[in-house]
Short mmCIF file of C-alpha atoms and ligand atoms in Angstrom, two decimals:
data_model
loop_
_atom_site.label_atom_id
_atom_site.label_comp_id
_atom_site.label_asym_id
_atom_site.label_seq_id
_atom_site.Cartn_x
_atom_site.Cartn_y
_atom_site.Cartn_z
CA MET A 621 -0.05 116.56 36.89
CA ILE A 622 0.72 113.53 34.70
CA SER A 623 2.60 115.60 32.15
CA GLU A 624 4.89 116.90 34.90
CA ILE A 625 5.57 113.39 36.06
CA ILE A 626 6.41 112.32 32.52
CA GLN A 627 8.81 115.24 32.25
CA GLU A 628 10.38 114.09 35.48
CA LEU A 629 10.88 110.64 33.97
CA ASP A 630 12.60 112.16 30.94
CA HIS A 631 14.84 113.95 33.35
CA ILE A 632 15.80 110.75 35.13
CA LYS A 633 16.62 109.18 31.78
CA ALA A 634 18.77 112.11 30.67
CA ASN A 635 20.63 112.10 33.99
CA PHE A 636 21.22 108.39 33.73
CA GLU A 637 22.72 108.82 30.29
CA THR A 638 25.13 111.49 31.52
CA ASP A 639 26.06 109.51 34.64
CA SER A 640 26.65 106.29 32.74
CA LYS A 641 29.17 107.86 30.38
CA GLY A 642 32.01 108.02 32.90
CA VAL A 643 31.58 104.47 34.22
CA ASP A 644 34.75 102.45 33.62
CA ASN A 645 34.93 100.03 36.53
CA ASP A 646 32.75 97.65 38.50
CA LYS A 647 32.49 99.88 41.52
CA ASP A 648 31.18 102.89 39.55
CA LEU A 649 28.77 100.59 37.79
CA GLU A 650 27.40 99.31 41.08
CA ASN A 651 26.99 102.90 42.36
CA LEU A 652 25.18 103.81 39.17
CA ARG A 653 22.85 100.85 39.62
CA ILE A 654 22.11 101.82 43.21
CA LYS A 655 21.52 105.45 42.28
CA TYR A 656 18.80 104.54 39.77
CA MET A 657 17.57 101.02 40.51
CA GLY A 658 18.41 100.60 44.22
CA ARG A 659 15.75 100.64 46.91
CA LYS A 660 15.95 104.41 47.15
CA GLY A 661 17.04 104.94 43.54
CA SER A 662 15.37 107.46 41.24
CA VAL A 663 13.49 104.91 39.15
CA THR A 664 12.22 103.03 42.18
CA ASP A 665 11.30 106.34 43.69
CA ALA A 666 9.31 107.41 40.65
CA PHE A 667 6.93 104.48 41.17
CA LYS A 668 5.50 106.39 44.15
CA TYR A 669 3.68 108.73 41.69
CA MET A 670 1.39 105.82 40.82
CA GLY A 671 -0.43 106.23 44.10
CA LYS A 672 -1.01 109.90 43.49
CA LEU A 673 -2.81 109.62 40.16
CA PRO A 674 -6.49 109.03 39.45
CA ASN A 675 -7.23 105.47 38.37
CA GLU A 676 -7.74 106.18 34.65
CA GLN A 677 -4.24 107.71 34.34
CA LYS A 678 -2.45 104.92 36.17
CA PRO A 679 -2.00 102.62 33.15
CA ILE A 680 -0.38 105.43 31.14
CA LEU A 681 2.19 106.14 33.80
CA GLY A 682 2.66 102.46 34.56
CA GLN A 683 3.65 101.82 30.98
CA LYS A 684 6.09 104.76 30.90
CA LEU A 685 7.68 103.63 34.13
CA ASN A 686 8.15 100.10 32.89
CA VAL A 687 9.76 101.28 29.68
CA LEU A 688 12.19 103.45 31.61
CA LYS A 689 12.98 100.64 34.02
CA THR A 690 13.79 98.13 31.24
CA GLU A 691 15.84 100.68 29.31
CA ILE A 692 18.01 101.36 32.31
CA GLN A 693 18.34 97.66 33.18
CA ASP A 694 19.39 96.85 29.61
CA ARG A 695 21.91 99.64 29.55
CA LEU A 696 23.40 98.50 32.88
CA ALA A 697 23.73 94.94 31.56
CA CYS A 698 25.42 96.30 28.45
CA ILE A 699 27.97 98.28 30.41
CA LYS A 700 28.64 95.22 32.58
CA GLN A 701 29.43 93.16 29.47
CA GLU A 702 31.69 95.85 28.07
CA LEU A 703 33.64 96.00 31.33
CA GLU A 704 34.04 92.22 31.37
CA GLY A 705 35.37 92.34 27.82
CA GLN A 706 37.91 94.97 28.80
CA THR A 707 39.22 93.05 31.81
CA ARG A 708 39.50 89.98 29.65
CA GLN A 709 41.56 91.96 27.20
CA LYS A 710 43.76 93.38 29.95
CA ILE A 711 44.76 89.95 31.27
CA ASN A 712 44.59 88.53 27.78
CA ILE A 713 47.09 86.16 26.24
CA ASP A 714 49.85 87.20 23.92
CA VAL A 715 48.47 86.02 20.61
CA THR A 716 51.93 85.91 19.09
CA LEU A 717 53.03 83.10 21.45
CA PRO A 718 53.37 79.69 19.77
CA GLY A 719 50.37 77.38 20.38
CA GLN A 720 50.35 74.47 22.78
CA PHE A 721 51.82 71.27 21.38
CA PHE A 722 49.61 68.21 21.42
CA PHE A 723 49.69 64.73 19.88
CA LEU A 724 47.17 63.59 17.34
CA GLY A 725 46.28 59.90 17.41
CA LYS A 726 47.16 57.89 14.30
CA ILE A 727 45.85 54.82 12.59
CA HIS A 728 48.06 51.75 13.04
CA PRO A 729 49.90 50.78 9.81
CA ILE A 730 48.15 47.38 9.74
CA MET A 731 44.79 49.10 9.88
CA GLN A 732 45.87 51.63 7.23
CA ILE A 733 46.69 48.83 4.78
CA LEU A 734 43.49 47.03 5.72
CA ASP A 735 41.50 50.19 5.01
CA GLU A 736 43.14 50.43 1.57
CA ILE A 737 42.42 46.78 0.81
CA LYS A 738 38.81 47.13 1.95
CA ALA A 739 38.30 50.31 -0.09
CA PHE A 740 39.56 48.56 -3.24
CA PHE A 741 37.33 45.49 -2.94
CA MET A 742 34.27 47.37 -1.69
CA GLY A 743 34.58 49.43 -4.87
CA LEU A 744 34.10 46.13 -6.76
CA GLY A 745 30.95 45.33 -4.79
CA PHE A 746 32.45 43.07 -2.12
CA THR A 747 30.79 43.00 1.30
CA VAL A 748 32.79 42.75 4.52
CA GLU A 749 32.20 39.69 6.75
CA LEU A 750 33.73 39.28 10.19
CA GLY A 751 33.36 35.66 11.26
CA GLN A 752 34.76 34.71 14.64
CA GLU A 753 38.19 34.15 16.14
CA ALA A 754 37.28 31.07 18.19
CA GLU A 755 36.24 28.48 15.62
CA ASN A 756 35.69 24.76 15.61
CA ASP A 757 37.34 22.01 13.59
CA PHE A 758 34.53 21.91 11.02
CA TYR A 759 34.84 25.53 9.88
CA ASN A 760 38.61 25.87 10.22
CA PHE A 761 39.53 22.52 8.61
CA GLU A 762 36.94 19.95 7.65
CA ALA A 763 34.60 22.05 5.52
CA LEU A 764 37.66 23.49 3.79
CA ASN A 765 38.65 20.02 2.65
CA ILE A 766 41.70 19.95 4.92
CA PRO A 767 42.39 16.24 5.58
CA PRO A 768 42.65 14.88 9.16
CA ASP A 769 46.38 14.22 8.79
CA HIS A 770 47.24 17.70 7.52
CA PRO A 771 50.13 19.18 9.54
CA SER A 772 48.23 22.41 10.26
CA ARG A 773 45.84 20.38 12.43
CA ASP A 774 48.70 19.38 14.69
CA MET A 775 48.79 20.46 18.34
CA GLN A 776 52.14 21.99 17.46
CA ASP A 777 50.59 24.37 14.94
CA THR A 778 47.13 25.23 16.22
CA PHE A 779 46.01 26.73 19.52
CA TYR A 780 43.30 24.40 20.77
CA LEU A 781 40.78 25.73 23.31
CA PRO A 782 38.54 23.78 25.69
CA ASN A 783 35.13 22.55 24.42
CA ASP A 784 36.36 21.48 20.99
CA LEU A 785 37.18 25.04 20.00
CA LEU A 786 40.36 26.41 18.48
CA LEU A 787 41.75 29.81 17.51
CA ARG A 788 41.29 30.12 13.76
CA THR A 789 44.55 29.60 11.90
CA HIS A 790 43.36 31.54 8.84
CA THR A 791 40.36 33.63 7.72
CA SER A 792 39.16 30.90 5.32
CA PRO A 793 36.47 29.62 7.77
CA VAL A 794 34.59 32.86 7.09
CA GLN A 795 34.07 31.55 3.52
CA ILE A 796 32.12 28.62 4.96
CA ARG A 797 30.13 30.74 7.43
CA THR A 798 29.15 33.19 4.70
CA MET A 799 28.11 30.48 2.23
CA GLU A 800 26.05 28.80 4.96
CA LYS A 801 24.04 31.90 5.71
CA GLN A 802 23.48 33.14 2.17
CA GLN A 803 22.96 31.90 -1.36
CA PRO A 804 25.05 32.92 -4.40
CA PRO A 805 25.97 35.33 -5.82
CA ILE A 806 28.60 36.03 -3.16
CA ARG A 807 31.34 38.63 -3.20
CA MET A 808 32.82 38.89 0.24
CA LEU A 809 35.94 40.08 1.99
CA ALA A 810 36.84 38.82 5.47
CA PRO A 811 39.57 40.65 7.36
CA GLY A 812 40.64 39.56 10.81
CA ARG A 813 43.07 38.16 13.33
CA CYS A 814 44.50 34.66 12.99
CA PHE A 815 46.59 32.57 15.37
CA ARG A 816 49.28 29.96 14.93
CA LYS A 817 51.67 28.35 17.37
CA ASP A 818 54.74 30.00 15.94
CA THR A 819 57.73 31.18 17.93
CA PRO A 820 58.03 34.91 17.30
CA ASP A 821 60.90 35.95 15.05
CA ALA A 822 61.39 38.53 12.31
CA THR A 823 58.80 36.89 10.03
CA HIS A 824 56.55 34.96 12.44
CA SER A 825 54.08 36.01 15.07
CA PRO A 826 51.56 33.82 16.92
CA MET A 827 48.92 36.44 16.13
CA PHE A 828 48.68 38.08 12.72
CA HIS A 829 46.08 39.42 10.31
CA GLN A 830 44.69 38.06 7.07
CA VAL A 831 42.18 39.16 4.48
CA GLU A 832 40.13 36.53 2.72
CA GLY A 833 38.16 37.02 -0.47
CA LEU A 834 35.47 34.82 -1.97
CA VAL A 835 33.37 35.13 -5.10
CA VAL A 836 30.69 32.57 -5.98
CA ASP A 837 28.44 32.88 -9.00
CA ARG A 838 27.24 30.99 -12.05
CA ASN A 839 30.03 31.97 -14.41
CA THR A 840 33.23 32.84 -12.62
CA SER A 841 36.62 32.23 -14.15
CA PHE A 842 40.29 32.09 -13.33
CA ALA A 843 40.76 34.94 -15.83
CA GLU A 844 38.48 37.14 -13.71
CA LEU A 845 40.46 36.23 -10.59
CA LYS A 846 43.70 37.14 -12.35
CA GLY A 847 42.30 40.47 -13.50
CA ILE A 848 41.08 41.41 -10.04
CA LEU A 849 44.35 40.47 -8.33
CA LEU A 850 46.43 42.36 -10.89
CA ALA A 851 44.33 45.50 -10.36
CA PHE A 852 44.57 44.98 -6.62
CA SER A 853 48.38 44.63 -6.65
CA ARG A 854 48.70 47.79 -8.71
CA LYS A 855 46.41 49.67 -6.34
CA ILE A 856 48.57 48.73 -3.35
CA PHE A 857 52.08 48.64 -4.82
CA GLY A 858 51.84 51.14 -7.68
CA PRO A 859 50.58 51.20 -11.29
CA GLU A 860 53.71 49.62 -12.78
CA THR A 861 53.60 46.53 -10.54
CA LYS A 862 54.27 43.19 -12.27
CA ILE A 863 52.80 39.99 -10.87
CA ARG A 864 52.98 36.29 -11.70
CA PHE A 865 50.77 33.34 -10.88
CA ARG A 866 52.78 30.33 -9.69
CA PRO A 867 51.01 26.94 -9.50
CA SER A 868 50.56 25.85 -5.90
CA PHE A 869 48.36 23.71 -3.70
CA PHE A 870 45.64 24.49 -1.17
CA PRO A 871 43.11 21.84 -0.11
CA PHE A 872 40.17 24.23 -0.62
CA THR A 873 41.01 25.42 -4.14
CA GLU A 874 41.62 23.59 -7.40
CA PRO A 875 43.55 24.76 -9.32
CA SER A 876 45.53 26.81 -6.79
CA ALA A 877 48.16 29.44 -7.27
CA GLU A 878 50.39 31.76 -5.34
CA VAL A 879 50.84 35.31 -6.54
CA ASP A 880 54.28 36.91 -6.53
CA ILE A 881 55.12 40.53 -7.20
CA TRP A 882 58.32 41.62 -8.90
CA TRP A 883 60.35 43.49 -6.34
CA GLU A 884 63.19 45.76 -7.45
CA ASP A 885 65.90 46.30 -4.90
CA GLU A 886 67.14 49.82 -5.60
CA LYS A 887 70.29 49.40 -3.54
CA GLN A 888 71.40 46.13 -5.07
CA GLY A 889 70.09 47.02 -8.53
CA ARG A 890 68.45 43.58 -8.74
CA GLY A 891 64.93 42.31 -8.47
CA LYS A 892 63.22 39.17 -7.23
CA TRP A 893 59.75 37.59 -7.07
CA LEU A 894 58.10 37.83 -3.65
CA GLU A 895 54.98 35.95 -2.65
CA ILE A 896 52.03 38.10 -1.59
CA LEU A 897 48.99 35.82 -1.51
CA GLY A 898 47.38 32.46 -2.20
CA CYS A 899 44.35 31.93 -4.42
CA GLY A 900 42.47 29.53 -6.64
CA MET A 901 39.13 28.26 -7.91
CA VAL A 902 36.94 26.96 -5.08
CA ASP A 903 37.23 23.16 -4.80
CA PRO A 904 33.89 21.39 -5.44
CA ALA A 905 34.36 19.56 -2.11
CA VAL A 906 33.98 22.93 -0.35
CA PHE A 907 30.71 23.61 -2.17
CA GLU A 908 29.46 20.21 -1.12
CA ALA A 909 30.19 21.00 2.55
CA VAL A 910 27.77 23.96 2.33
CA ASN A 911 25.22 22.30 0.01
CA TYR A 912 25.92 24.39 -3.06
CA ASP A 913 25.61 22.54 -6.36
CA PRO A 914 29.12 22.52 -7.94
CA GLU A 915 27.45 21.81 -11.30
CA VAL A 916 25.64 25.16 -11.12
CA TYR A 917 28.08 27.37 -9.26
CA SER A 918 31.77 28.07 -9.46
CA GLY A 919 33.92 30.47 -7.51
CA TYR A 920 37.33 31.77 -6.68
CA ALA A 921 39.02 32.66 -3.42
CA PHE A 922 42.15 34.35 -2.23
CA GLY A 923 43.85 34.98 1.08
CA MET A 924 46.72 37.19 2.14
CA GLY A 925 48.63 38.21 5.24
CA ILE A 926 48.19 41.91 5.98
CA GLU A 927 51.50 42.13 7.87
CA ARG A 928 53.29 40.71 4.86
CA ILE A 929 51.73 43.28 2.52
CA ALA A 930 52.53 46.10 4.97
CA MET A 931 56.12 44.87 5.41
CA LEU A 932 56.69 44.88 1.67
CA LYS A 933 54.99 48.18 1.04
CA TYR A 934 56.71 50.04 3.88
CA LYS A 935 60.00 48.06 3.73
CA ILE A 936 59.72 46.79 7.30
CA SER A 937 62.08 43.93 8.11
CA ASP A 938 60.71 42.67 11.45
CA ILE A 939 57.05 41.72 11.97
CA ARG A 940 57.38 42.23 15.75
CA THR A 941 57.67 46.00 15.31
CA PHE A 942 53.93 46.07 14.53
CA TYR A 943 53.05 44.92 18.03
CA ASN A 944 55.66 46.61 20.23
CA ASN A 945 53.72 49.91 20.22
CA ASP A 946 56.95 51.87 19.98
CA ILE A 947 55.83 55.40 19.24
CA ARG A 948 59.01 56.08 17.22
CA PHE A 949 58.00 53.30 14.83
CA LEU A 950 54.28 54.10 14.70
CA ASN A 951 54.86 57.82 14.17
CA GLN A 952 56.41 57.12 10.77
CA PHE A 953 53.08 56.17 9.19
N1 DAH B 167 44.10 30.13 4.03
C1 DAH B 167 45.39 30.19 3.40
C2 DAH B 167 46.48 30.34 4.45
O1 DAH B 167 46.20 30.69 5.53
C3 DAH B 167 45.47 31.34 2.43
C4 DAH B 167 44.61 31.13 1.24
C5 DAH B 167 45.11 30.51 0.13
C6 DAH B 167 43.29 31.53 1.25
C7 DAH B 167 44.34 30.31 -0.99
C8 DAH B 167 42.50 31.31 0.14
C9 DAH B 167 43.03 30.70 -0.97
O2 DAH B 167 41.21 31.69 0.10
O3 DAH B 167 42.25 30.50 -2.05
O4 DAH B 167 47.62 30.18 4.17
#
């Protein structure tokens, strides 16, 4: 009896294989499913033999039936997937059409230069400090040895906020904040926004960016400062760049200098010196404001305007173009 039933199952399987060959659409597939797996389908039907067998033979048949059932289910699922693939191909896109056009975001030129500057100094072991844009008189002026009658303290030049706060006019206050929270050696870079009450024109903007650098250690020297700034200028403006140190004055450095780069004008066939940054050896008065012993420590500092560097490097003549967000300008970088 059981061997006949098993033969019958083989039959069902063979029939299914023949029937499934011609299936090429969803409707045929559904009919095939109903014919074998539906409520009155051959596989479902075959389960009735279970009741006709003696108990000890039931597990043998049960296992055979289950195998057949899963085989047919798997095969049906397979055919379904194949059909889906085919319809997808029928309505499929023309792969030779040009792709859809989309815009990639870009990094603002100011941030590109800043990234370059940061990469250079971080390679020399500088850390990046952020400070804060709303400062008070002590950090922005007093601790930096800027005397009470200095013009930059004037209402005309500085944005004063309520509660004795002001918008920092340079990134130099970050020097003080960093020295207050840590002991030498210090090698720090402080990039950020600064604010001055300037009427906007081609070279002035009430908001602009600076990068500040500060090194404090036991044996620093002006020679080291010169070496670093020469390497820096060549990194940004090219390996042939010539620079000069011109004596200058800043209240927080002594001696102080401004650095110029030699700028060749290809069109006019002439060159000229253009200022790119201020620097100097940290004034002992600044060390005293943060309780560092000027007999033990020395240091150097420098500060530069990022817009100015970007304008020189990319030959941009109007600082306002950085902030207008004109896509035709920004797309060029
Ligand atoms: N803070 C100066 C300014 O805003 C720039 C500067 C000059 C920073 C010399 C320095 C420095 O650290 O040593 O114009």
